[in-house]
XYZ file of C-alpha atoms in Angstrom:
247
model
C 180.871 61.298 131.296
C 178.812 62.720 128.229
C 176.399 60.151 126.697
C 177.230 58.933 123.244
C 174.314 59.159 120.798
C 174.517 57.390 117.416
C 172.550 59.180 114.678
C 171.629 56.759 111.653
C 170.340 59.043 109.001
C 171.302 59.281 105.304
C 169.960 62.665 104.716
C 172.587 65.238 105.257
C 170.048 68.187 105.528
C 168.091 66.272 108.205
C 171.365 64.976 110.055
C 173.068 68.545 110.294
C 170.606 70.308 112.620
C 170.041 67.103 114.730
C 173.867 66.799 115.343
C 174.096 70.685 116.128
C 171.126 70.289 118.531
C 172.454 67.379 120.490
C 175.965 68.599 120.613
C 174.721 71.808 122.120
C 173.281 69.775 124.987
C 176.794 68.190 125.448
C 176.061 64.693 123.881
C 178.642 63.213 121.848
C 177.351 62.556 118.582
C 178.351 60.051 115.881
C 176.666 59.729 112.592
C 176.406 56.841 109.923
C 174.564 57.044 106.770
C 173.484 53.604 106.445
C 172.214 50.474 108.363
C 174.865 47.872 108.278
C 177.559 50.306 109.475
C 175.368 51.287 112.301
C 174.851 47.545 113.299
C 178.771 47.272 113.367
C 179.082 50.294 115.479
C 176.551 49.237 118.145
C 178.201 45.911 118.375
C 181.608 47.616 118.979
C 180.265 49.072 122.287
C 180.012 52.636 123.895
C 176.599 53.632 122.232
C 174.202 55.021 124.801
C 171.347 55.769 122.507
C 170.383 55.132 118.689
C 168.382 57.644 116.738
C 167.440 55.622 113.796
C 165.914 56.446 110.651
C 163.858 53.795 108.799
C 164.504 54.903 105.094
C 168.126 53.883 104.692
C 169.956 53.011 101.427
C 171.230 49.467 102.218
C 168.921 47.926 104.732
C 165.431 49.025 106.278
C 165.828 50.601 109.669
C 163.453 48.146 111.205
C 165.943 45.378 110.227
C 168.916 47.528 111.843
C 166.622 47.694 114.938
C 166.017 43.796 114.998
C 169.799 43.184 114.493
C 171.093 45.300 117.148
C 168.661 43.947 119.793
C 169.502 40.424 118.695
C 173.152 41.241 119.257
C 172.146 41.988 123.021
C 172.284 45.910 122.716
C 170.506 47.217 125.946
C 170.419 51.006 125.398
C 167.632 53.065 123.978
C 166.472 53.027 120.332
C 164.263 56.051 118.943
C 162.991 55.591 115.651
C 163.001 58.805 113.565
C 160.798 58.339 110.096
C 158.251 59.853 107.746
C 156.321 56.735 108.152
C 153.656 57.966 110.588
C 151.136 55.096 110.312
C 150.124 53.155 113.300
C 151.092 50.060 111.852
C 154.631 51.119 111.282
C 154.827 52.365 114.967
C 153.620 49.026 116.131
C 155.982 47.157 113.859
C 159.007 49.373 115.010
C 158.306 48.902 118.632
C 157.789 45.115 118.155
C 161.263 44.749 116.948
C 162.652 46.328 120.019
C 162.552 50.183 119.538
C 161.632 52.220 122.710
C 160.104 55.177 121.049
C 158.811 56.484 117.820
C 159.094 59.985 116.480
C 157.365 60.982 113.174
C 158.782 63.556 110.760
C 158.549 66.480 110.977
C 159.252 66.812 114.666
C 160.287 69.590 116.906
C 163.715 69.698 118.234
C 162.492 70.440 121.703
C 160.477 67.120 121.517
C 163.291 65.294 120.234
C 165.565 66.458 123.185
C 162.730 65.578 125.620
C 162.442 61.936 124.304
C 166.287 61.707 124.082
C 166.381 62.698 127.827
C 163.739 60.220 128.830
C 165.318 57.360 127.232
C 168.816 58.104 128.567
C 167.578 58.137 132.034
C 166.350 54.702 131.538
C 168.827 53.125 129.161
C 171.403 50.548 130.273
C 174.659 52.474 131.372
C 177.517 52.837 128.856
C 176.513 51.418 125.806
C 175.778 47.996 126.660
C 175.654 44.943 124.581
C 174.993 41.947 126.800
C 178.164 39.888 127.446
C 177.540 36.253 126.865
C 177.547 34.332 130.145
C 180.482 32.218 129.119
C 182.695 35.328 128.892
C 181.722 37.208 131.889
C 184.578 37.932 134.108
C 182.858 39.867 136.965
C 181.794 38.250 140.089
C 178.564 35.987 139.196
C 175.274 36.558 140.701
C 174.481 34.533 143.849
C 173.345 31.138 143.075
C 169.878 30.700 144.308
C 168.428 27.939 146.177
C 167.770 24.882 143.736
C 164.210 24.899 144.808
C 163.802 28.431 143.694
C 165.764 27.907 140.492
C 162.916 29.355 138.248
C 162.291 32.529 140.425
C 162.237 35.816 138.880
C 164.432 38.397 140.479
C 164.607 42.192 139.438
C 167.622 44.140 140.386
C 166.527 47.905 140.386
C 169.922 49.155 141.284
C 171.910 47.456 138.608
C 168.832 47.406 136.202
C 169.409 43.571 135.704
C 166.839 40.771 135.766
C 167.670 37.257 136.665
C 165.769 33.773 136.279
C 167.575 31.635 138.926
C 171.265 31.957 137.883
C 170.614 33.235 134.459
C 170.296 36.787 133.488
C 167.280 37.693 131.135
C 168.087 40.476 128.583
C 165.599 43.118 128.400
C 165.399 46.700 126.813
C 165.342 49.759 128.960
C 161.468 49.851 128.638
C 160.987 46.228 129.136
C 162.911 46.543 132.473
C 160.829 49.560 133.618
C 157.636 47.888 133.106
C 158.902 44.668 134.700
C 160.422 46.620 137.706
C 157.014 48.538 138.179
C 154.837 45.287 137.964
C 157.537 43.455 140.287
C 157.414 46.289 142.876
C 154.214 44.648 144.159
C 153.562 41.349 142.858
C 149.922 40.244 142.508
C 148.717 44.003 142.613
C 147.037 45.402 139.471
C 148.492 48.438 137.921
C 146.323 50.094 135.558
C 147.322 50.781 131.858
C 147.454 54.662 132.740
C 149.578 54.037 135.697
C 152.182 52.064 133.744
C 152.159 54.584 130.826
C 152.849 57.665 133.276
C 155.467 55.827 135.196
C 157.437 54.204 132.208
C 156.845 56.572 129.334
C 155.872 59.657 131.347
C 154.820 62.909 130.089
C 156.900 62.946 126.907
C 154.904 60.146 125.223
C 152.323 61.169 122.903
C 151.830 58.270 120.729
C 149.487 55.243 120.929
C 149.141 53.130 123.989
C 149.730 50.090 121.637
C 153.221 50.553 122.621
C 152.421 49.182 126.073
C 150.782 46.168 124.556
C 153.672 45.510 122.311
C 156.208 45.863 125.240
C 154.035 43.557 127.372
C 154.001 41.002 124.445
C 157.673 41.012 124.312
C 157.882 40.511 127.968
C 155.757 37.687 128.251
C 157.435 35.889 125.465
C 160.967 36.449 127.200
C 159.679 35.180 130.578
C 157.885 32.232 128.914
C 161.287 31.364 127.063
C 163.333 31.676 130.235
C 161.419 28.934 131.880
C 160.293 30.979 134.887
C 156.649 30.455 136.172
C 156.196 34.092 136.606
C 153.689 35.683 134.145
C 152.308 38.902 133.356
C 148.515 38.754 133.655
C 146.113 40.954 131.879
C 143.177 42.232 133.986
C 140.701 43.031 131.332
C 139.534 46.540 131.202
C 141.914 47.657 134.044
C 145.691 46.703 133.578
C 148.296 44.181 134.467
C 149.797 42.198 137.343
C 152.751 40.104 137.859
C 152.023 36.653 139.259
C 154.115 33.496 139.935
C 152.115 31.480 137.253
C 149.221 31.755 135.058
C 148.218 31.799 131.242
C 148.488 35.607 130.760
C 144.976 36.707 131.052
C 142.056 36.765 133.406
C 138.911 34.928 132.381
């Protein structure tokens, strides 16, 4: 089934060639020209990837990103914008974007980033379902002594803390799955960037620090003892407990 890409762009001259390019690659493309309709469309479900301009006529694109992540959207978000400064990139990633492409950009690079995000995005347009309305079979209830244990399900691309699901974005999942593949082992920054952002990433490595920061906050809020520890000058490791950095 073709992936559905939501293009949030108010400029017709920019939107038209992007739609043609994506449709030639057999993506289903829907376009909205403002931020609030984009939030409503994502909440309705079925969106696999959001291509998001920041300079929208009603609300800023960063606020759109913040709102769709707060609604539980787990798919990819790729920001497209003329704001190329490092601060804007970091802020965009901090509110939940997975990648950032500064205008002007090549269509080949856009397609490469799109493919990379869709490979990692949660399947079929997912907005996380509140636990009270889940109708599928629940995850196995862990032993009470392990109620705070962290479990990463790579097949389903879901994360659990005890019986509760931890909602993470596509990139957050990839980082956590990589670190969790060998708990206690140190993964260099270069290894994480290569495995998670791959050869299509040409931006600042601050995106990794931003993603790690979001994951740390989510782990802390979840009540698990698991922590992502920084090994200064080297990289990161996942531990059962700790303060988040080596002395």
